[in-house]
Short mmCIF file of C-alpha atoms and ligand atoms in Angstrom, two decimals:
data_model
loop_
_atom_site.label_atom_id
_atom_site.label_comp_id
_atom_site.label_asym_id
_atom_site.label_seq_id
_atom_site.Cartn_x
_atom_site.Cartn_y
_atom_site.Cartn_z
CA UNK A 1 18.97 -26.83 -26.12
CA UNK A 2 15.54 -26.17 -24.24
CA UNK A 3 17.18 -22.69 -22.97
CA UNK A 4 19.68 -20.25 -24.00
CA UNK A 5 20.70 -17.55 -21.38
CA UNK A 6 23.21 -14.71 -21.90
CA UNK A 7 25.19 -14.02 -19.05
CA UNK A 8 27.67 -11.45 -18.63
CA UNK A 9 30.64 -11.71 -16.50
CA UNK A 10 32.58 -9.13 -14.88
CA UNK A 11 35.69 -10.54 -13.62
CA UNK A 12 36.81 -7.30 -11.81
CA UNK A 13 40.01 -7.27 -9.76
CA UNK A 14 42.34 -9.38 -7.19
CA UNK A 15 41.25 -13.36 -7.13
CA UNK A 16 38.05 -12.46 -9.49
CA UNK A 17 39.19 -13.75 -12.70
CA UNK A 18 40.56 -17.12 -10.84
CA UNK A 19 36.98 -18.07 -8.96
CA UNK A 20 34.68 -16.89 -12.10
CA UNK A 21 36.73 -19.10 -14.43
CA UNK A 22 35.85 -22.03 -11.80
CA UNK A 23 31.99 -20.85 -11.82
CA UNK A 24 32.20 -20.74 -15.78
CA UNK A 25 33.32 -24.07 -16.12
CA UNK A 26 31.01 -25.47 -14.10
CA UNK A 27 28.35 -23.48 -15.24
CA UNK A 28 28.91 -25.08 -18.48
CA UNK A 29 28.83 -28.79 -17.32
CA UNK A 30 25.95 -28.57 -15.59
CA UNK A 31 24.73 -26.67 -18.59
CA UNK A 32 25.01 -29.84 -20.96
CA UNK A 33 24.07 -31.89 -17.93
CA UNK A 34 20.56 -30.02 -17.86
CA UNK A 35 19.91 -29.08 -21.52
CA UNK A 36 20.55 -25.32 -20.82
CA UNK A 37 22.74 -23.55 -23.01
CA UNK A 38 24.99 -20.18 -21.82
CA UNK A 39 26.11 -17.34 -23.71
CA UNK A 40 29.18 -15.70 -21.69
CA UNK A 41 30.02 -11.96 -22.45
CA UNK A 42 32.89 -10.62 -20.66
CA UNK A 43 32.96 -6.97 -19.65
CA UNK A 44 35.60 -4.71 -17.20
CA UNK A 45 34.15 -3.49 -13.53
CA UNK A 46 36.29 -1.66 -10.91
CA UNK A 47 39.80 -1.45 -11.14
CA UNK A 48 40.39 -3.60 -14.45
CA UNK A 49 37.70 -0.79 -16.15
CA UNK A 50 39.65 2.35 -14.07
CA UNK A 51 42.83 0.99 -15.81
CA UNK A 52 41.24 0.20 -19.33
CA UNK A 53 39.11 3.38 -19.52
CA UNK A 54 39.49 5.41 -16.92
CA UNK A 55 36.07 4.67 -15.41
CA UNK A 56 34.81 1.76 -12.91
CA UNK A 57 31.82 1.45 -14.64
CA UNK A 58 32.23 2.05 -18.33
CA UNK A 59 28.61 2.79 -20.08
CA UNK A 60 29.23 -0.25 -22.35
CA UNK A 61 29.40 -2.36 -19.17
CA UNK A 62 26.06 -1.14 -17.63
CA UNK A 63 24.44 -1.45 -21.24
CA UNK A 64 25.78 -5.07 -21.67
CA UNK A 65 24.05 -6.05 -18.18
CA UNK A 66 20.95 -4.51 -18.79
CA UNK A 67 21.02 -6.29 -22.09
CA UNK A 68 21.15 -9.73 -20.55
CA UNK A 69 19.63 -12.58 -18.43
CA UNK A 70 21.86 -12.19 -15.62
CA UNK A 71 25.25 -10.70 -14.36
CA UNK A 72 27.95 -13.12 -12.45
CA UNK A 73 30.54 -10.81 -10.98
CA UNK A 74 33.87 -12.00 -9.03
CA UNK A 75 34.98 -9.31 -6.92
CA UNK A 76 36.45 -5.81 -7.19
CA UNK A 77 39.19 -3.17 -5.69
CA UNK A 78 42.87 -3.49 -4.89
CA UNK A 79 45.83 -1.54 -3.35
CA UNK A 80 46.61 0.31 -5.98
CA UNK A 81 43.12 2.06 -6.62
CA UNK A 82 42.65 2.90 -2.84
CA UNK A 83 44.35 6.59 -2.89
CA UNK A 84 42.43 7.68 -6.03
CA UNK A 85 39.15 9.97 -5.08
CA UNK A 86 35.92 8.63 -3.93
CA UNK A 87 34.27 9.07 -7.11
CA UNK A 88 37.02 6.99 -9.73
CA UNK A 89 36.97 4.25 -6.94
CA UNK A 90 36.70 0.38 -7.87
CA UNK A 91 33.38 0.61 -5.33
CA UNK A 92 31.77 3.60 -7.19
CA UNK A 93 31.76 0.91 -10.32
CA UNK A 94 29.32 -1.71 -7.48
CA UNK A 95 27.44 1.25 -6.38
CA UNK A 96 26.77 2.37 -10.25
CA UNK A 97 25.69 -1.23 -10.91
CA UNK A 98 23.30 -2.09 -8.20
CA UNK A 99 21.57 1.37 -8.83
CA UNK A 100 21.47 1.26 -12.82
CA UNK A 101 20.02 -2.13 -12.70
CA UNK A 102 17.68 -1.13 -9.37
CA UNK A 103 18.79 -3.56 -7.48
CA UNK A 104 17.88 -2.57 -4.25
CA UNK A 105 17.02 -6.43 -2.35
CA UNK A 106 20.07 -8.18 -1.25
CA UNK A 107 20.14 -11.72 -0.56
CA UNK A 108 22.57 -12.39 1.95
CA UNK A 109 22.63 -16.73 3.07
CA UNK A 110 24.59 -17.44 5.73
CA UNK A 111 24.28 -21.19 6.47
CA UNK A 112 26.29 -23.31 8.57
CA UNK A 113 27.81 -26.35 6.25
CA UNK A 114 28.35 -29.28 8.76
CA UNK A 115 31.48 -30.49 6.96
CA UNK A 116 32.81 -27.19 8.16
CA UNK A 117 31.53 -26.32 11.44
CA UNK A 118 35.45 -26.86 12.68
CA UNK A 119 36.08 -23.93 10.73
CA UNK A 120 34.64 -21.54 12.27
CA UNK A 121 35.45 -19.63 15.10
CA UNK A 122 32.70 -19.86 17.57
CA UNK A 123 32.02 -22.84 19.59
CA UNK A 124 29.53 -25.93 18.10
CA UNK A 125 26.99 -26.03 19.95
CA UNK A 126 26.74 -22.09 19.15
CA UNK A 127 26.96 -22.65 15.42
CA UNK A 128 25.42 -26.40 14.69
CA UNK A 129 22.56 -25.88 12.04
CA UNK A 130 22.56 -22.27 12.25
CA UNK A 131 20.44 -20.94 8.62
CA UNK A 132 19.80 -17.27 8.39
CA UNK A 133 18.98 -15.50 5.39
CA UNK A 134 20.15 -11.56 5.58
CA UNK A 135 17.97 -9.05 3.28
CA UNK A 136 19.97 -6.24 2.83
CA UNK A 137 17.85 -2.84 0.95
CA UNK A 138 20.88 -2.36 -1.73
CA UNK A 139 19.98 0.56 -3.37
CA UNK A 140 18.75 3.50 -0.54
CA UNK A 141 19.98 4.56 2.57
CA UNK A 142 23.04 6.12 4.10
CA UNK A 143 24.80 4.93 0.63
CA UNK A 144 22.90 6.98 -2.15
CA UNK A 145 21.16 9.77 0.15
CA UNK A 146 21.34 13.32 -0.57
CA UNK A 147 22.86 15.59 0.47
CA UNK A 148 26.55 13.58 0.60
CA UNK A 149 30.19 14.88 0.32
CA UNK A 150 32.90 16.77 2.05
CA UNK A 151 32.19 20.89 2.20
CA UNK A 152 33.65 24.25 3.63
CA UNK A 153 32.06 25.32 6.71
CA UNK A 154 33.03 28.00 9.00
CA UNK A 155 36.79 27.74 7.93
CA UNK A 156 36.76 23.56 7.95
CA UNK A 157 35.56 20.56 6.38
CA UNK A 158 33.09 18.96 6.78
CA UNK A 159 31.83 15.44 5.64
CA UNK A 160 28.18 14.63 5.13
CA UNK A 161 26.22 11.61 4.58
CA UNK A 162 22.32 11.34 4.77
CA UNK A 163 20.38 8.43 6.33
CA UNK A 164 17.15 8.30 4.05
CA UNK A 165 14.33 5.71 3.20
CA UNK A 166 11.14 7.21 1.63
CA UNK A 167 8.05 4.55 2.23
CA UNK A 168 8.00 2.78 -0.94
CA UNK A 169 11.86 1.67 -0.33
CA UNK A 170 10.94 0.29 2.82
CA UNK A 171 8.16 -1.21 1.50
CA UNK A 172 9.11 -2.57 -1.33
CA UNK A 173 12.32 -4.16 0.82
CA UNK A 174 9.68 -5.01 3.28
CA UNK A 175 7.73 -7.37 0.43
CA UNK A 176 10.66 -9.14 -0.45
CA UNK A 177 11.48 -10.20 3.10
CA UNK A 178 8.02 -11.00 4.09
CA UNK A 179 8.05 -13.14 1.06
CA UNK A 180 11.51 -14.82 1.45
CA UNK A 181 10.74 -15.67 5.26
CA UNK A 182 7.13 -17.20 4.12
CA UNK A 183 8.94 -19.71 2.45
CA UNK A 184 11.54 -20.53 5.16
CA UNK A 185 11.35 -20.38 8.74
CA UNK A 186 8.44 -18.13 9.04
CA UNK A 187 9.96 -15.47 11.29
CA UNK A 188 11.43 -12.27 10.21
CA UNK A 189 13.65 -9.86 12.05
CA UNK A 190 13.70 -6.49 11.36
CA UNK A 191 17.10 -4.65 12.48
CA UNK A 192 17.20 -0.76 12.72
CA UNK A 193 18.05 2.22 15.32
CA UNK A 194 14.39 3.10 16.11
CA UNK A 195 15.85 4.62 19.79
CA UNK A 196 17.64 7.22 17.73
CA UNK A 197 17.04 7.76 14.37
CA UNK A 198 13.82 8.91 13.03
CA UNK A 199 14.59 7.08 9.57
CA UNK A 200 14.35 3.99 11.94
CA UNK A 201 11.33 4.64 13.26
CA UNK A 202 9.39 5.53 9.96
CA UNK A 203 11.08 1.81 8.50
CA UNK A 204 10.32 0.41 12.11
CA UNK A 205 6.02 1.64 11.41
CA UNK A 206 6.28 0.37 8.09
CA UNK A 207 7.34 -2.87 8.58
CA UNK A 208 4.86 -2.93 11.49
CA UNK A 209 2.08 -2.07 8.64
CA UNK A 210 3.28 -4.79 6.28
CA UNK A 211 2.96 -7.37 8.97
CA UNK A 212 -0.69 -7.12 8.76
CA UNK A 213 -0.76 -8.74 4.99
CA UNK A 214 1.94 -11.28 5.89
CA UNK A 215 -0.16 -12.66 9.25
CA UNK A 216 1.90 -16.35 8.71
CA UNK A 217 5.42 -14.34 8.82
CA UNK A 218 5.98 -13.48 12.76
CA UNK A 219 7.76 -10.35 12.93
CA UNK A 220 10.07 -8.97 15.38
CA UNK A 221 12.49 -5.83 16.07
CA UNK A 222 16.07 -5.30 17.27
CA UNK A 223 18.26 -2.18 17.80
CA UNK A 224 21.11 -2.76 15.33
CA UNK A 225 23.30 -3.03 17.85
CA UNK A 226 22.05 -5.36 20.02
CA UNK A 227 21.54 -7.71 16.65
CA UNK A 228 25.23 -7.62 16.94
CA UNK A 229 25.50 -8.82 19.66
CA UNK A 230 23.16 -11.55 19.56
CA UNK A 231 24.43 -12.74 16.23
CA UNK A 232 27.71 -14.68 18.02
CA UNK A 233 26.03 -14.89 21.25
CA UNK A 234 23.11 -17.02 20.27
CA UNK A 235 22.70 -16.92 16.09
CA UNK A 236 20.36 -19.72 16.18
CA UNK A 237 17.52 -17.12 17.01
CA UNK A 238 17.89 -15.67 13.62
CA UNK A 239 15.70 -16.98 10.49
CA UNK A 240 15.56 -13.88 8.20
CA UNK A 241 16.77 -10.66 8.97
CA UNK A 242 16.21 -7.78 7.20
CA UNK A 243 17.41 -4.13 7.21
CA UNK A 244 18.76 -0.98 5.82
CA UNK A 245 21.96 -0.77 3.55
CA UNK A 246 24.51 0.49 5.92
CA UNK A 247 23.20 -1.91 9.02
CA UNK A 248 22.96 -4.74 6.15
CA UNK A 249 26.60 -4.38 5.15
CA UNK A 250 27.95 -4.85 8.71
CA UNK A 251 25.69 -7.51 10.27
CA UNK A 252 26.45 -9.55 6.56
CA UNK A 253 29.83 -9.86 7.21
CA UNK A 254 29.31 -10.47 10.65
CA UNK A 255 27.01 -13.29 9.73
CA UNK A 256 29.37 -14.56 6.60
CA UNK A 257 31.76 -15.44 9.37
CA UNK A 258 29.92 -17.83 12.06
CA UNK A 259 30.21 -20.19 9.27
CA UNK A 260 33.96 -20.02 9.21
CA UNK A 261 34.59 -18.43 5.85
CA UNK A 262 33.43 -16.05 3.70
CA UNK A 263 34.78 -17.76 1.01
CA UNK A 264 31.80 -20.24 1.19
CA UNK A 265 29.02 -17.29 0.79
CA UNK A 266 27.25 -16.64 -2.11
CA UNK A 267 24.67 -13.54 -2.61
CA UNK A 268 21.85 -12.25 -4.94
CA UNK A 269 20.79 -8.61 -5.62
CA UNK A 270 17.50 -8.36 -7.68
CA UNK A 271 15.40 -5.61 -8.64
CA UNK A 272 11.59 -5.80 -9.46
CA UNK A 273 12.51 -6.55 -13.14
CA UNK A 274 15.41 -6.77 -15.55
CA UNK A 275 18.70 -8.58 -14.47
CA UNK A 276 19.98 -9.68 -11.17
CA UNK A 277 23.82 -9.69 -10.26
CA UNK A 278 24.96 -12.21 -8.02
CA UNK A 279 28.52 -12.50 -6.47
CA UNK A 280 30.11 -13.64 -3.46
CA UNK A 281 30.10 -12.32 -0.52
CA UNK A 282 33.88 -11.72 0.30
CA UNK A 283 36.36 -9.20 -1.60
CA UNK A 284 39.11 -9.59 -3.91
CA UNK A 285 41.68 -10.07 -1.45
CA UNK A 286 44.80 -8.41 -3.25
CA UNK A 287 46.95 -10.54 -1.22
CA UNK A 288 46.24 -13.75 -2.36
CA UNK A 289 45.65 -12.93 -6.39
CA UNK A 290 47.12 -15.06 -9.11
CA UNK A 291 48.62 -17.56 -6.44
CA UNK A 292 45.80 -19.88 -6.82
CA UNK A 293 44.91 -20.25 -3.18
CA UNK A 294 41.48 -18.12 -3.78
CA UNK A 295 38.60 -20.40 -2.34
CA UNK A 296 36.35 -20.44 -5.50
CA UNK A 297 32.80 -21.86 -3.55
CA UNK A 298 31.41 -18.52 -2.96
CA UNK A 299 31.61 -18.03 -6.53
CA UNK A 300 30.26 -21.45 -7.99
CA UNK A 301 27.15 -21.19 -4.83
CA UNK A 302 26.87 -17.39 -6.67
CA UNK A 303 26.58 -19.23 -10.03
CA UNK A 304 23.83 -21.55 -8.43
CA UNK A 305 21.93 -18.60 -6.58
CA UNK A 306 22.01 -17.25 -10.62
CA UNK A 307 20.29 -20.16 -11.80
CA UNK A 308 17.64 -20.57 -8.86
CA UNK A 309 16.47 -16.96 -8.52
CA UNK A 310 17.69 -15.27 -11.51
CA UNK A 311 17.36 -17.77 -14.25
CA UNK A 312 14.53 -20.23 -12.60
CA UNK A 313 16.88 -22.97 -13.45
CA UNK A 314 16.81 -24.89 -9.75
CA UNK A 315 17.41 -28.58 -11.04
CA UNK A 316 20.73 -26.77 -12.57
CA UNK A 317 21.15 -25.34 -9.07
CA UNK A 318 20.78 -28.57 -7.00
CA UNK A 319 23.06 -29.95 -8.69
CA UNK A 320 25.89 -27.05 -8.21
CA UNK A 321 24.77 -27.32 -4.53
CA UNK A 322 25.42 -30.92 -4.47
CA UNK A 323 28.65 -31.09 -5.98
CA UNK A 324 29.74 -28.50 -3.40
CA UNK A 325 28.58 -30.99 -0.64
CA UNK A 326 30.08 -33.74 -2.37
CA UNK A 327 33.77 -32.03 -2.80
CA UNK A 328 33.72 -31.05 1.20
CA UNK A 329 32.40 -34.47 1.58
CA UNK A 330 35.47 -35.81 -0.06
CA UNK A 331 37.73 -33.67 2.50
CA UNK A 332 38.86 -30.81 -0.33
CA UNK A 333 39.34 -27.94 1.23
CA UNK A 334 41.72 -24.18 0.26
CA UNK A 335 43.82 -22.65 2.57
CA UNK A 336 40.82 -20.75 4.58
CA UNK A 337 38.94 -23.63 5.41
CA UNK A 338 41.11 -26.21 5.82
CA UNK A 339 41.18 -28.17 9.08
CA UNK A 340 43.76 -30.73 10.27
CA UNK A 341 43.47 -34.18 8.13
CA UNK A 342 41.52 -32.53 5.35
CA UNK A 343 42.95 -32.77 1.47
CA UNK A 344 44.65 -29.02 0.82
CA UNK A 345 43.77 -27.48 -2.41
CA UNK A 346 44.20 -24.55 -4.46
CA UNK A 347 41.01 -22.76 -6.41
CA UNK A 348 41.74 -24.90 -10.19
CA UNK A 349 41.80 -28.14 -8.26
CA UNK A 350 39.01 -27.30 -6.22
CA UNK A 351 37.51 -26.35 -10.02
CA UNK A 352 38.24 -29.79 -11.07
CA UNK A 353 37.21 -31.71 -8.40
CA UNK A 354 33.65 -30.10 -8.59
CA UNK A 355 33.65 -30.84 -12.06
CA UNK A 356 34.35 -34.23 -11.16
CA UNK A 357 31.79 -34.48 -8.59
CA UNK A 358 29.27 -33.29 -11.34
CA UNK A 359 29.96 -36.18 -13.69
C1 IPM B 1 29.55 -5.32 0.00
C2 IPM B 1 30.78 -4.46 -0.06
C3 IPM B 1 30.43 -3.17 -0.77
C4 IPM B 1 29.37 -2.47 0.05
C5 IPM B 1 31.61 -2.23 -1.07
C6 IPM B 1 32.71 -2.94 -1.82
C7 IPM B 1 31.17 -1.00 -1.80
O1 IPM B 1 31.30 -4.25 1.22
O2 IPM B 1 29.02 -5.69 -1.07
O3 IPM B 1 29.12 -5.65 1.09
O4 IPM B 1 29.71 -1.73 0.98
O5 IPM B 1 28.19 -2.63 -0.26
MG1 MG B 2 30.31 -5.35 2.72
#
């Protein structure tokens, strides 16, 4: 064994334990394929910790990530935890993750696979070799700023969140993106509310600053709502994007889905050191759980996004990323992506046939 990482998996809640099994096992053949040897610790996040312990981030957990290489997580939340308060929420267990382990840059891909441009919603010619990358700031914003809750005033409630980015955030965000669009497409798109909020136009200046060290990066600006908007009308446009946490959780999804699934999206969070945590994109959809129809992909593309930016393993990853092309080559395909003539399969055959497509 030239390497030996230790990874620690947090299965969570709803089709999480299904897909990560998938991303193990393949994990592990590509693992003797490539001379890298994997340590897996287990450990409970969201609902599966609220049940076991009460909490949806037990200390052990956050102690056990810190004390690896990297952190593969399925998904988390369910029914059944939605009516408990805010604070003893399968969320507050993400939230308490990405900021113990500073992760606060989000890697967001949203690429359009040409095996499954039929699955998608939008037209073609719309979609055909669309490639953005979304940076997301994962740890700031309208998410962690003070002050935040629901108080008395003048005889009723009232709830209060608070919009914040100090400089460095923005900057360091700022860096990230610069540095991610350097090595793709060269253009960078910075997304904010600059018309009305003055947090906007402070991250608006800075990225404006930054531009001047990054002169081979051309930068733009777009109200977040218009970035919306443009996202179905004409995605193409789009090479990076990068904004704020709240702005960065809606245009995501948003961009997840012009490739027809968010089952197929993978996504990093790093911080300037320590571990990274990368998961898919989508949730744990409750409604599908333990019927093995869960579309494991985003998971195993997670597991490759592990090796290339968290573990500097990208032979490893090529060859996930292959495999994945090869299975939609060979017309697999689970319930969400599955077009007319294509070979229906559920997330352990799916498993198997990647494994196969390894070798
Ligand atoms: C995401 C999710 C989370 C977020 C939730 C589950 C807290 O929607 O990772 O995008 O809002 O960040
Ligand atoms: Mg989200």
């Amino acid at each position: 064994m030239s390497q030996q990482y230790r990874i620690t998996l947090l299965p969570g809640d709803g089709i999480g334990p299904e897909i990560l099994s998938v991303a193990v096992a393949v994990l592990k053949r590509v693992g003797e394929q490539t001379g890298i040897g994997f340590q897996f610790q287990e450990a409970l996040i969201g609902g599966a910790a609220i049940d076991a312990t009460g909490d949806p981030l037990p200390a052990e957990t956050l102690d056990r990530c810190r004390n690896s290489d990297a952190v593969l997580l399925a998904a988390i939340g369910g029914y059944q935890w939605d009516t408990l308060p805010s604070h003893q929420r399968p969320e507050r267990g993400l939230l308490g993750l990405r900021a113990g382990l500073g992760l606060f840059a989000n890697l967001r891909p949203a690429k359009i696979l040409p095996q499954l441009i039929d699955a998608s919603t939008l037209k073609r010619e719309v979609i055909e070799g669309v490639d953005i990358m979304v940076i997301r700031e994962l740890t700031g914003g309208i998410y962690f700023g003070q002050p935040k809750g629901i108080f008395e005033h003048e005889g009723e409630k009232r709830g209060i969140n608070t919009m914040v980015y100090a400089e460095h955030e923005i900057d360091r965000i700022g860096r990230v993106a610069f540095e991610t669009a350097r090595k793709r497409g060269k253009k960078l798109c910075s997304v904010d509310k600059a018309n009305v909020l003055e947090v906007s136009q402070l991250w608006r200046d800075r990225m404006t600053q930054l531009a001047s060290e990054y002169s081979d990066v051309e930068l733009s600006h777009m109200y977040v709502d218009n970035a919306a908007m443009q996202l179905v009308r004409y995605p193409k446009q789009f090479d990076t994007i990068v904004t704020g946490n709240l702005f960065g959780d809606i245009l995501s999804d948003e961009a997840a889905m012009l490739t027809g699934s968010i089952g197929m999206l993978p996504s990093a969070s790093l911080g300037s050191s320590g571990p990274g945590v990368f998961e898919p994109v989508h949730g744990s959809a409750p409604d599908i759980a333990g019927q093995d129809k869960a579309n494991p992909i985003a998971q195993v593309l997670s597991a490759a996004m592990m090796l290339r930016y968290g573990l500097n393993e990208p032979e490893a990853a090529d060859r996930i990323e292959q495999a994945v092309q090869a299975i939609l080559d060979a017309g697999y395909r689970t319930g969400d992506i599955m077009s007319p003539g294509m070979k229906a399969v559920g997330c352990q055959a799916m498993g198997e046939a990647l494994i196969q497509a390894l070798g």
